[in-house]
Coordinates of C-alpha atoms in Angstrom, one line a residue:
M1 CA -43.3 103.5 -20.2
N2 CA -40.0 105.2 -21.1
P3 CA -37.3 102.4 -21.1
R4 CA -35.1 104.5 -18.9
D5 CA -37.8 105.1 -16.4
A6 CA -38.6 101.4 -16.3
V7 CA -35.2 100.7 -14.6
R8 CA -34.9 103.9 -12.6
H9 CA -34.8 101.8 -9.3
L10 CA -31.5 100.2 -10.5
T11 CA -29.0 102.6 -9.1
P12 CA -25.5 102.0 -7.6
D13 CA -26.9 102.6 -4.2
T14 CA -29.9 100.4 -4.3
W15 CA -28.0 97.6 -6.1
D16 CA -25.2 97.7 -3.4
R17 CA -27.8 97.6 -0.5
A18 CA -29.7 94.8 -2.2
N19 CA -26.6 92.7 -2.7
R20 CA -25.4 93.1 0.9
H21 CA -29.0 92.1 2.0
L22 CA -29.0 89.0 -0.2
V23 CA -25.5 87.9 0.5
R24 CA -26.2 88.2 4.2
K25 CA -29.3 85.9 3.6
A26 CA -27.3 83.4 1.5
I27 CA -24.7 83.1 4.2
A28 CA -27.2 82.7 7.0
E29 CA -29.4 80.1 5.2
F30 CA -26.7 78.1 3.4
S31 CA -24.9 77.9 6.8
H32 CA -28.1 76.8 8.5
E33 CA -28.5 74.1 5.9
R34 CA -25.0 73.1 6.4
L35 CA -24.0 73.7 2.8
L36 CA -21.5 76.2 4.2
T37 CA -19.3 75.7 7.3
P38 CA -18.2 79.2 8.6
Q39 CA -14.9 78.9 10.5
P40 CA -14.5 81.1 13.6
V41 CA -11.6 83.4 13.4
A42 CA -10.0 86.1 15.6
D43 CA -10.7 89.7 14.5
T44 CA -7.6 90.8 12.4
G45 CA -8.9 94.2 11.4
T46 CA -9.8 93.1 7.8
G47 CA -13.0 95.3 7.8
T48 CA -15.4 92.9 9.5
G49 CA -16.6 95.8 11.8
T50 CA -16.6 93.6 14.8
E51 CA -14.8 93.3 18.1
T52 CA -16.1 89.9 19.1
G53 CA -13.5 87.6 17.4
A54 CA -12.3 86.1 20.6
E55 CA -15.6 84.1 21.0
T56 CA -15.5 81.3 18.7
E57 CA -17.9 78.6 19.8
T58 CA -20.7 77.9 17.5
E59 CA -23.4 76.5 19.9
A60 CA -26.8 78.4 20.3
G61 CA -26.3 81.7 22.1
T62 CA -22.7 82.3 21.2
G63 CA -21.2 84.2 18.3
G64 CA -18.1 85.9 16.9
T65 CA -16.3 86.6 13.7
F66 CA -16.4 84.0 11.0
A67 CA -14.9 83.4 7.5
I68 CA -16.0 81.3 4.5
P69 CA -13.5 80.8 1.7
S70 CA -14.4 80.5 -1.9
D71 CA -14.1 77.2 -3.8
D72 CA -10.7 78.0 -5.0
G73 CA -9.5 79.9 -2.0
T74 CA -8.8 83.1 -3.7
V75 CA -11.6 85.0 -1.9
Q76 CA -12.9 85.0 1.6
Y77 CA -16.1 86.3 3.2
H78 CA -15.7 87.7 6.8
F79 CA -18.6 88.5 9.0
A80 CA -19.9 88.7 12.6
A81 CA -22.8 86.5 13.6
Q82 CA -24.5 85.2 16.6
I83 CA -25.9 81.7 16.6
L84 CA -29.4 81.3 18.1
A85 CA -31.6 78.3 18.7
L86 CA -32.2 76.0 15.8
D87 CA -28.7 76.8 14.4
H88 CA -30.0 80.2 13.3
W89 CA -27.3 82.5 12.0
Q90 CA -28.0 86.0 13.0
I91 CA -25.7 87.9 10.8
D92 CA -24.8 91.7 11.0
A93 CA -25.1 92.6 7.3
E94 CA -22.9 95.7 7.7
S95 CA -20.1 93.5 9.0
I96 CA -19.8 91.4 5.9
A97 CA -16.5 91.8 4.0
R98 CA -15.4 90.1 0.8
V99 CA -11.6 90.2 0.6
R100 CA -8.9 88.8 -1.7
A101 CA -7.1 86.1 0.3
E102 CA -3.7 87.1 -1.0
D103 CA -3.6 90.7 0.2
S104 CA -6.9 91.3 2.1
R105 CA -8.1 93.8 -0.5
A106 CA -11.7 94.6 -0.1
L107 CA -14.0 93.6 -2.9
P108 CA -17.6 94.6 -3.7
L109 CA -20.4 92.3 -2.5
D110 CA -22.3 90.6 -5.4
A111 CA -24.7 87.9 -4.7
A112 CA -24.3 86.4 -8.2
E113 CA -20.5 86.2 -7.7
F114 CA -21.0 84.7 -4.3
C115 CA -23.0 81.8 -6.0
T116 CA -20.3 81.3 -8.7
E117 CA -17.4 81.4 -6.3
L118 CA -19.0 78.8 -4.2
R119 CA -20.8 76.8 -6.9
G120 CA -19.0 73.6 -6.0
T121 CA -19.8 73.9 -2.4
L122 CA -23.4 74.7 -3.1
G123 CA -23.7 71.7 -5.5
L124 CA -24.9 74.0 -8.4
S125 CA -24.8 71.9 -11.6
D126 CA -24.0 73.2 -15.1
Q127 CA -27.7 73.0 -15.8
V128 CA -29.1 74.6 -12.7
L129 CA -26.5 77.4 -12.2
P130 CA -27.5 79.8 -15.1
V131 CA -31.2 79.6 -14.2
Y132 CA -30.4 80.1 -10.5
L133 CA -28.2 83.2 -11.4
E134 CA -31.2 84.6 -13.3
E135 CA -33.4 84.0 -10.3
I136 CA -30.7 85.8 -8.1
S137 CA -30.7 88.7 -10.4
S138 CA -34.4 89.0 -10.5
T139 CA -34.6 88.8 -6.7
L140 CA -32.0 91.6 -6.4
A141 CA -33.9 93.8 -8.9
S142 CA -37.1 93.2 -6.9
T143 CA -35.3 94.3 -3.7
A144 CA -33.8 97.3 -5.4
Y145 CA -37.3 98.3 -6.5
K146 CA -38.6 98.0 -2.9
L147 CA -35.6 100.2 -1.7
S148 CA -36.6 102.8 -4.2
K149 CA -40.1 103.2 -2.8
P150 CA -40.7 105.8 -0.1
P151 CA -40.0 104.2 3.2
M152 CA -42.7 103.1 5.5
S153 CA -41.7 102.3 9.2
A154 CA -42.7 99.1 10.8
A155 CA -44.9 101.0 13.2
E156 CA -46.8 102.6 10.2
V157 CA -47.1 99.3 8.5
A158 CA -48.6 97.7 11.6
R159 CA -51.4 100.2 11.5
A160 CA -52.1 99.9 7.8
D161 CA -54.8 98.1 6.1
F162 CA -54.9 94.5 4.8
Q163 CA -53.7 95.3 1.3
R164 CA -51.2 98.0 2.1
I165 CA -49.4 95.5 4.4
E166 CA -49.5 93.0 1.6
S167 CA -47.7 95.3 -0.7
E168 CA -45.2 96.4 1.8
M169 CA -43.6 93.0 2.4
T170 CA -40.0 93.1 1.4
E171 CA -38.8 89.6 2.0
G172 CA -41.1 87.1 0.5
H173 CA -40.3 83.5 1.7
P174 CA -37.8 83.9 4.7
T175 CA -35.8 80.8 3.8
F176 CA -35.3 80.7 0.1
V177 CA -32.4 82.8 -1.1
A178 CA -33.6 83.0 -4.7
G179 CA -37.0 84.0 -3.5
S180 CA -38.3 86.4 -6.3
G181 CA -37.2 84.7 -9.5
R182 CA -40.3 85.4 -11.6
I183 CA -38.5 84.1 -14.7
G184 CA -40.8 85.3 -17.7
F185 CA -41.6 88.7 -16.4
G186 CA -40.0 91.6 -18.1
V187 CA -39.4 94.8 -16.3
D188 CA -42.8 96.2 -17.5
D189 CA -44.4 93.2 -16.3
F190 CA -42.9 93.5 -12.9
R191 CA -44.2 97.0 -12.5
Q192 CA -47.7 95.9 -13.6
Y193 CA -48.0 92.5 -11.8
A194 CA -45.5 92.2 -8.8
P195 CA -47.3 92.5 -5.4
E196 CA -44.7 95.2 -4.2
A197 CA -45.8 97.4 -7.2
A198 CA -49.4 97.2 -6.0
H199 CA -50.5 98.1 -9.5
P200 CA -54.3 97.6 -10.1
V201 CA -55.0 95.0 -12.7
R202 CA -58.1 94.1 -14.6
L203 CA -58.4 90.4 -15.4
I204 CA -59.0 89.2 -19.0
W205 CA -61.9 87.0 -19.5
V206 CA -62.1 84.2 -22.0
A207 CA -65.0 81.9 -23.0
A208 CA -64.0 78.2 -23.2
H209 CA -66.0 75.7 -25.0
R210 CA -67.7 73.1 -22.6
D211 CA -66.3 70.3 -24.8
H212 CA -62.7 71.2 -23.7
A213 CA -63.5 72.8 -20.2
A214 CA -64.7 71.7 -16.9
F215 CA -66.2 73.6 -13.8
S216 CA -66.5 72.2 -10.3
A217 CA -67.9 73.9 -7.2
S218 CA -68.7 73.6 -3.5
A219 CA -72.1 72.2 -2.6
D220 CA -73.4 75.6 -2.0
T221 CA -72.3 77.1 -5.2
D222 CA -73.2 76.9 -8.9
Y223 CA -71.7 78.2 -12.1
E224 CA -74.5 80.7 -13.0
S225 CA -74.8 82.3 -9.7
L226 CA -71.0 82.6 -9.1
I227 CA -70.3 84.2 -12.5
R228 CA -73.3 86.6 -12.1
A229 CA -72.1 87.6 -8.6
E230 CA -68.6 88.1 -9.8
L231 CA -69.2 90.0 -13.1
G232 CA -72.5 91.7 -12.6
A233 CA -75.5 91.4 -15.0
E234 CA -74.4 94.3 -17.2
L235 CA -70.9 92.9 -18.0
L236 CA -72.2 89.5 -18.4
G237 CA -74.8 90.8 -20.9
L238 CA -72.0 92.5 -22.8
F239 CA -70.0 89.3 -23.0
G240 CA -73.1 87.5 -24.2
A241 CA -73.5 90.2 -26.9
V242 CA -69.9 89.6 -28.0
M243 CA -70.5 85.9 -28.4
T244 CA -73.8 86.5 -30.3
G245 CA -72.1 88.9 -32.7
L246 CA -69.7 86.0 -33.6
G247 CA -72.6 83.7 -34.2
L248 CA -71.9 81.8 -30.9
D249 CA -74.0 81.0 -27.8
L250 CA -72.4 81.9 -24.4
D251 CA -74.3 79.0 -22.8
D252 CA -72.0 76.6 -24.8
Y253 CA -69.1 78.0 -23.1
L254 CA -67.5 78.5 -19.6
L255 CA -66.0 81.7 -18.5
I256 CA -62.4 81.8 -17.2
P257 CA -60.5 84.7 -15.8
V258 CA -57.1 85.0 -17.1
H259 CA -53.9 86.8 -15.8
P260 CA -53.1 89.4 -18.4
W261 CA -49.6 88.3 -18.7
Q262 CA -50.8 84.8 -19.5
W263 CA -53.0 86.1 -22.3
W264 CA -50.3 88.2 -24.0
N265 CA -47.4 85.8 -23.5
K266 CA -48.9 82.3 -23.7
L267 CA -52.5 81.8 -24.7
A268 CA -52.6 84.3 -27.6
V269 CA -49.8 82.3 -29.1
T270 CA -49.5 79.0 -27.7
F271 CA -53.3 78.4 -27.9
A272 CA -53.7 80.1 -31.3
G273 CA -55.3 77.1 -32.9
D274 CA -57.9 76.9 -30.2
I275 CA -58.7 80.6 -30.7
A276 CA -58.8 80.4 -34.4
R277 CA -61.3 77.6 -34.2
Q278 CA -63.3 79.5 -31.5
R279 CA -62.9 76.8 -28.9
L280 CA -61.5 79.8 -27.0
V281 CA -62.9 83.4 -27.4
C282 CA -61.4 86.4 -25.9
L283 CA -64.0 88.7 -24.4
G284 CA -61.8 91.4 -22.9
P285 CA -61.0 92.7 -19.5
G286 CA -63.5 92.7 -16.6
D287 CA -64.6 95.8 -14.8
D288 CA -63.2 95.1 -11.4
E289 CA -59.7 96.1 -10.3
Y290 CA -57.6 93.5 -8.6
V291 CA -54.3 93.7 -6.7
P292 CA -51.7 90.9 -6.9
Q293 CA -50.8 89.0 -3.7
Q294 CA -47.4 87.8 -2.6
S295 CA -48.1 84.4 -4.4
I296 CA -48.1 86.4 -7.6
R297 CA -50.8 84.6 -9.5
T298 CA -53.6 85.3 -6.9
F299 CA -55.6 88.5 -6.9
F300 CA -57.6 90.3 -4.3
N301 CA -60.7 92.3 -5.5
A302 CA -60.0 95.9 -4.8
T303 CA -63.2 97.2 -6.3
D304 CA -65.4 94.9 -4.1
P305 CA -63.4 93.3 -1.4
A306 CA -66.2 91.0 -0.5
R307 CA -66.0 89.3 -3.8
H308 CA -63.7 86.4 -4.2
Y309 CA -60.0 86.1 -4.7
V310 CA -59.1 84.9 -8.1
K311 CA -56.2 82.4 -8.5
T312 CA -54.9 82.2 -12.1
A313 CA -52.6 80.1 -14.1
L314 CA -49.2 81.9 -14.8
S315 CA -46.5 80.2 -16.7
V316 CA -43.7 82.0 -14.8
L317 CA -41.0 80.2 -13.1
N318 CA -40.8 81.3 -9.5
M319 CA -39.1 79.7 -6.5
G320 CA -38.8 76.2 -7.8
F321 CA -42.1 75.8 -9.6
M322 CA -43.8 77.0 -12.8
R323 CA -46.8 78.7 -11.4
G324 CA -49.4 77.2 -13.6
L325 CA -52.7 75.6 -12.6
S326 CA -53.7 72.2 -13.8
A327 CA -57.3 71.7 -15.1
A328 CA -57.3 68.2 -13.9
Y329 CA -55.9 69.0 -10.4
M330 CA -58.5 71.8 -9.9
E331 CA -61.5 69.6 -10.4
A332 CA -61.3 68.2 -6.9
T333 CA -60.4 71.5 -5.3
P334 CA -63.9 72.5 -4.1
A335 CA -64.7 69.1 -2.7
I336 CA -61.5 69.2 -0.7
N337 CA -62.3 72.6 0.7
D338 CA -65.8 71.5 1.6
W339 CA -64.4 68.5 3.5
L340 CA -61.9 70.6 5.5
A341 CA -64.5 73.3 6.3
A342 CA -66.9 70.7 7.7
L343 CA -64.1 69.0 9.7
I344 CA -63.3 72.3 11.3
A345 CA -66.8 73.2 12.0
D346 CA -67.5 69.8 13.7
D347 CA -64.3 69.8 15.9
A348 CA -64.6 71.4 19.4
V349 CA -60.9 72.1 19.8
L350 CA -60.6 73.8 16.4
K351 CA -63.7 75.8 17.0
R352 CA -62.4 77.0 20.3
T353 CA -59.2 78.3 18.6
G354 CA -61.4 80.4 16.2
L355 CA -59.7 78.8 13.2
S356 CA -61.4 79.2 9.9
V357 CA -60.4 78.6 6.2
I358 CA -61.4 80.7 3.2
R359 CA -62.6 78.1 0.9
E360 CA -61.7 77.6 -2.7
R361 CA -65.3 77.5 -3.7
A362 CA -65.1 76.9 -7.5
A363 CA -62.5 75.9 -10.2
V364 CA -62.6 75.9 -13.9
G365 CA -59.9 74.5 -16.3
Y366 CA -59.4 74.1 -20.0
R367 CA -57.7 70.9 -21.5
H368 CA -55.6 71.4 -24.6
R369 CA -55.9 68.0 -26.2
Q370 CA -52.7 68.2 -28.1
F371 CA -50.4 69.2 -25.2
E372 CA -52.2 66.5 -23.0
A373 CA -51.5 63.9 -25.7
A374 CA -47.8 65.0 -25.9
T375 CA -47.0 65.3 -22.2
E376 CA -47.2 63.5 -18.9
K377 CA -49.2 64.4 -15.9
G378 CA -47.7 67.3 -14.0
S379 CA -46.2 68.9 -17.1
P380 CA -46.4 72.7 -17.2
Y381 CA -47.9 72.4 -20.6
R382 CA -51.0 71.0 -18.9
K383 CA -51.2 74.0 -16.5
M384 CA -51.6 77.0 -18.8
L385 CA -55.4 77.8 -18.5
A386 CA -57.3 77.3 -15.2
A387 CA -58.6 79.4 -12.4
L388 CA -60.2 79.2 -9.0
W389 CA -62.3 81.4 -6.9
R390 CA -61.4 81.7 -3.2
E391 CA -63.5 83.3 -0.5
S392 CA -62.6 86.7 0.7
P393 CA -62.0 87.0 4.5
V394 CA -63.5 90.5 4.5
P395 CA -67.2 89.5 4.9
A396 CA -66.5 87.4 8.0
L397 CA -64.5 90.1 9.8
E398 CA -66.1 91.1 13.1
P399 CA -66.4 94.8 13.9
G400 CA -63.2 96.5 15.2
R401 CA -61.0 93.7 13.7
R402 CA -58.5 94.0 10.9
L403 CA -56.5 91.6 8.7
A404 CA -52.7 91.1 8.2
T405 CA -50.8 88.5 6.3
M406 CA -48.8 86.4 8.8
A407 CA -45.8 87.0 6.8
S408 CA -45.9 90.6 8.3
L409 CA -44.7 89.1 11.7
L410 CA -41.2 88.7 10.0
H411 CA -41.3 92.1 8.3
V412 CA -38.4 94.4 9.2
D413 CA -38.4 98.0 7.8
R414 CA -35.4 99.8 6.2
D415 CA -34.0 101.0 9.6
G416 CA -34.4 97.6 11.2
G417 CA -37.7 98.2 13.0
S418 CA -39.9 95.1 13.5
L419 CA -43.5 94.9 12.7
A420 CA -44.1 92.2 15.3
A421 CA -42.3 94.4 17.9
A422 CA -44.6 97.3 16.9
L423 CA -47.7 95.2 17.2
I424 CA -46.5 94.1 20.7
E425 CA -45.9 97.7 21.7
Q426 CA -49.3 98.9 20.3
S427 CA -51.1 96.1 22.2
G428 CA -49.8 97.1 25.6
L429 CA -49.5 93.5 26.4
A430 CA -46.4 91.9 27.8
P431 CA -44.4 90.2 25.0
E432 CA -45.0 86.7 26.4
V433 CA -48.7 87.3 26.6
W434 CA -48.9 88.7 23.0
L435 CA -46.8 85.7 21.7
R436 CA -49.0 83.2 23.6
R437 CA -52.2 84.6 22.1
Y438 CA -50.7 84.3 18.6
L439 CA -49.5 80.7 19.3
D440 CA -53.0 79.6 20.7
A441 CA -54.5 80.9 17.5
Y442 CA -51.9 79.6 15.0
L443 CA -50.0 76.7 16.5
T444 CA -52.7 75.0 18.6
P445 CA -55.0 74.3 15.4
L446 CA -51.9 72.8 13.6
L447 CA -51.1 70.6 16.4
H448 CA -54.6 69.3 16.8
C449 CA -55.1 68.7 13.0
F450 CA -51.8 66.6 13.0
Y451 CA -52.5 64.6 16.2
A452 CA -56.2 64.1 15.8
Y453 CA -56.4 63.6 12.0
G454 CA -52.9 63.2 10.6
L455 CA -53.8 66.4 8.7
V456 CA -51.0 68.8 7.8
F457 CA -50.7 72.2 6.1
M458 CA -48.1 74.4 4.5
P459 CA -48.6 77.1 7.1
H460 CA -46.0 79.7 6.1
G461 CA -46.6 83.3 6.4
E462 CA -48.2 83.9 3.0
N463 CA -50.7 81.1 3.6
V464 CA -52.1 82.4 6.9
I465 CA -54.1 85.5 7.6
L466 CA -54.0 87.0 11.0
V467 CA -57.3 88.6 12.5
L468 CA -56.1 91.3 14.9
D469 CA -58.2 92.8 17.6
E470 CA -58.6 96.5 18.5
V471 CA -55.2 96.7 20.2
G472 CA -53.1 94.6 17.6
A473 CA -53.2 91.3 19.3
V474 CA -53.8 88.1 17.3
E475 CA -57.3 86.9 18.0
R476 CA -57.7 84.1 15.5
V477 CA -56.2 82.9 12.1
V478 CA -57.4 82.1 8.7
F479 CA -55.8 79.4 6.6
K480 CA -55.9 79.7 2.8
D481 CA -54.4 77.9 -0.3
I482 CA -56.0 74.6 0.9
A483 CA -56.2 72.1 -1.9
E484 CA -52.7 72.4 -3.2
E485 CA -51.1 72.5 0.3
I486 CA -52.8 70.2 2.7
A487 CA -52.3 66.3 3.1
V488 CA -53.6 63.6 5.3
M489 CA -50.9 61.2 6.4
D490 CA -53.1 58.9 8.5
A491 CA -54.5 56.0 6.5
A492 CA -57.3 55.5 9.2
V493 CA -58.8 58.8 8.6
P494 CA -61.8 58.4 6.3
L495 CA -62.0 60.6 3.2
P496 CA -65.0 61.0 0.9
A497 CA -64.9 60.2 -2.8
G498 CA -63.1 62.9 -4.7
V499 CA -61.0 63.9 -1.8
E500 CA -58.7 60.9 -1.6
R501 CA -56.0 62.9 -3.7
I502 CA -54.9 64.5 -0.5
R503 CA -53.9 61.2 1.2
V504 CA -50.1 60.8 1.1
D505 CA -47.9 58.0 2.2
V506 CA -45.2 59.5 4.4
P507 CA -42.8 57.4 6.6
E508 CA -43.8 57.7 10.2
D509 CA -40.3 58.9 11.3
V510 CA -40.6 62.1 9.3
R511 CA -44.2 63.0 9.7
L512 CA -43.6 65.3 12.6
L513 CA -41.4 67.4 10.3
S514 CA -44.7 69.1 9.3
I515 CA -44.5 70.9 12.7
F516 CA -40.7 70.8 13.3
T517 CA -39.7 72.1 9.8
D518 CA -42.6 74.0 8.5
V519 CA -43.6 75.7 11.8
F520 CA -40.6 75.7 14.1
D521 CA -37.7 76.0 11.6
C522 CA -39.3 78.0 8.7
F523 CA -41.2 80.5 10.8
L524 CA -40.8 80.5 14.5
R525 CA -37.0 80.4 14.1
Y526 CA -37.0 83.8 12.4
L527 CA -39.7 85.3 14.8
N528 CA -37.5 84.3 17.7
A529 CA -34.5 85.9 16.2
I530 CA -36.3 89.2 15.4
L531 CA -37.7 89.5 18.9
A532 CA -34.5 88.5 20.6
G533 CA -32.4 90.8 18.3
R534 CA -34.5 93.8 19.3
E535 CA -34.5 92.7 23.0
V536 CA -38.2 92.4 23.0
L537 CA -38.2 88.8 24.2
D538 CA -35.1 86.6 24.8
Q539 CA -35.1 83.2 23.2
E540 CA -35.4 81.4 26.5
A541 CA -38.7 83.2 27.2
F542 CA -39.8 82.7 23.6
W543 CA -39.4 78.9 23.4
A544 CA -40.6 78.5 26.9
T545 CA -44.0 80.2 25.7
V546 CA -44.1 77.8 22.7
A547 CA -43.6 74.9 25.2
E548 CA -46.5 76.3 27.4
C549 CA -48.8 76.4 24.3
V550 CA -48.0 72.8 23.5
H551 CA -48.5 71.7 27.1
A552 CA -51.9 73.5 27.3
Y553 CA -53.0 71.8 24.1
Q554 CA -52.0 68.4 25.3
D555 CA -53.6 68.9 28.7
S556 CA -56.9 69.7 26.9
T557 CA -56.7 66.6 24.8
P558 CA -55.7 63.6 27.1
E559 CA -57.5 61.2 24.7
L560 CA -54.5 61.7 22.3
A561 CA -51.8 60.9 24.8
E562 CA -50.6 57.8 23.0
R563 CA -50.1 60.0 19.8
F564 CA -48.3 62.7 21.8
E565 CA -45.7 59.9 22.9
R566 CA -45.5 58.5 19.4
F567 CA -44.9 61.7 17.8
D568 CA -42.9 63.6 20.5
L569 CA -42.7 67.3 20.2
F570 CA -40.2 67.4 23.2
A571 CA -37.7 65.0 21.5
P572 CA -34.0 66.0 21.9
R573 CA -33.6 66.7 18.2
F574 CA -35.1 66.4 14.9
A575 CA -34.1 66.1 11.3
L576 CA -32.9 69.2 9.4
S577 CA -35.0 69.4 6.2
C578 CA -33.5 71.9 3.7
L579 CA -35.5 73.9 1.3
N580 CA -32.6 75.8 -0.4
R581 CA -31.0 72.3 -1.3
L582 CA -34.2 71.4 -3.1
Q583 CA -34.0 74.6 -5.3
L584 CA -30.2 74.2 -5.8
R585 CA -30.8 70.7 -7.0
N586 CA -33.7 71.4 -9.3
N587 CA -35.1 74.8 -9.7
Q588 CA -37.6 73.8 -12.3
Q589 CA -39.6 71.3 -10.1
M590 CA -38.5 71.1 -6.5
V591 CA -41.2 68.8 -5.2
D592 CA -43.6 66.2 -6.5
L593 CA -46.8 67.2 -4.7
A594 CA -48.1 63.6 -5.0
D595 CA -44.9 62.4 -3.0
P596 CA -43.7 65.3 -0.8
A597 CA -41.6 63.0 1.4
G598 CA -39.7 61.6 -1.6
A599 CA -38.2 65.0 -2.2
L600 CA -36.9 65.6 1.3
Q601 CA -33.3 66.9 1.5
L602 CA -32.0 66.0 5.1
A603 CA -28.8 67.3 6.5
G604 CA -28.3 65.9 10.0
T605 CA -30.3 67.1 12.9
L606 CA -31.2 70.2 14.9
D607 CA -31.4 70.5 18.6
N608 CA -35.0 71.0 19.5
P609 CA -35.7 74.1 21.5
L610 CA -38.5 72.3 23.3
A611 CA -36.2 69.6 24.6
G612 CA -35.9 69.7 28.3
R613 CA -39.2 71.5 28.7
R614 CA -41.2 68.4 29.1
R615 CA -43.4 68.5 32.2
L616 CA -42.5 65.9 34.8
A617 CA -45.1 63.4 35.8
G618 CA -46.8 64.3 39.0

């Protein structure tokens, strides 16, 4: 690619728009996490673009004009905002003005300068700040690229197919400000492998000697049949011929699909000794074309959508983690998925909701003995070569149904149009009815897993697939990314051998944060704001519908009444658990997966929008 063409999306217009968007998000999320304390001010004509300065209360449902000073007081940010339930700051992006304090002179908005001007307030250390600024710049570049694409309205996206919806997502994680860091990708890599680029990719296959590699699979899967189904007999025969030509026997090796970036930037250099000694043999690209998903390292098979997703190791830093895959960690993955699938199949409540999971049916990993000897468990150097195969949701799709990532419910187009609002309009249903169907499909199984089994998920938008009916209402949901994202907090729940890894010791007083934080604060908070902001459904009706869903579930499972009281969803308030604080503290490794509670960053409490909605006895 011509080097000038590679950056043609970086124009003054797209850069200014991207910065305004990200500064808005930074003010909103850092204020929500109480890193910033916006001060209400009267409108003084400083270019805030608002007439609401007289209203200065900061309780839910109020708003006005606010200001935030830089650490040294030389710069101020003025903006108009409304405060919604869960201390959500709904900020008018066009109202944001950055001004010099001494003379109110307007200054350009710049997200990187915002972070440096407030580095002390945000707690950005000398070690974290440069990396964080690199992540901010990468996030801005990603937004500028999306802004350079031909616009697609929310209504059009709502009617699009599964993978078109995936590639049209513009926000990524709604909470993390530096949400598209992807440190390690060059601009050419971005255009090849970023989900928003939607560029078809052919994975590279390597043969890994069985003395150094391990394969594990679900009870109904074996290596030979899986590989033959994924590659086809012809390509498998060609790979065998390559090995024979080198004087090697393919039967002595396990085949591993590799992200092309990982081959060119890591394995071909870092694993050079293993390649030279033929412990690893590069066989070349496969035949199928894949498209990258929002999680970057996972691919959907575009050539044959019924074939498995492939999740690959990728030594790129993104949103607080190096996105590798541990060979040791992957070994238990199929067994964990089998256990969860069986639990869902045997539970009447979960079956009634229509919940399903797409199992991670097989995993393969390579152990580099020198790096393993030189590092401790969890090191990125142990996560450079592994892969797993996850079921596709396509074969199980009923006639007339279609798929959409749940992240799409928070999608807003360039003109402010909401995809969730478009789906509601298409369905012809009343907003409360549409919302309730979605909650019955999404929230009810999460509640039941928590109360019946102490089982929790990481159910954010990218980890959940919606199955939509003919009119665009949610009929059921599919959970994915199971083995790395679930945990059992109840010591009394029996787990089979090989699955004990998912049991975690979490203090009882923070267990319900798996619902309060992961569902209420990190997803429903935004959906409420989107629907309320477009006058589709006011927040009183929104949270009343959530409460009705909870009541209906609790009424259907009276045998769990003691646990409902013990873990009270209608409590007056709950702890505010802060995700950006994790990344600002350590953007290399935010959380130890073996001790998720140990990493919590708590900052006071939030008023529970379900408080006061408890049914009175009798």
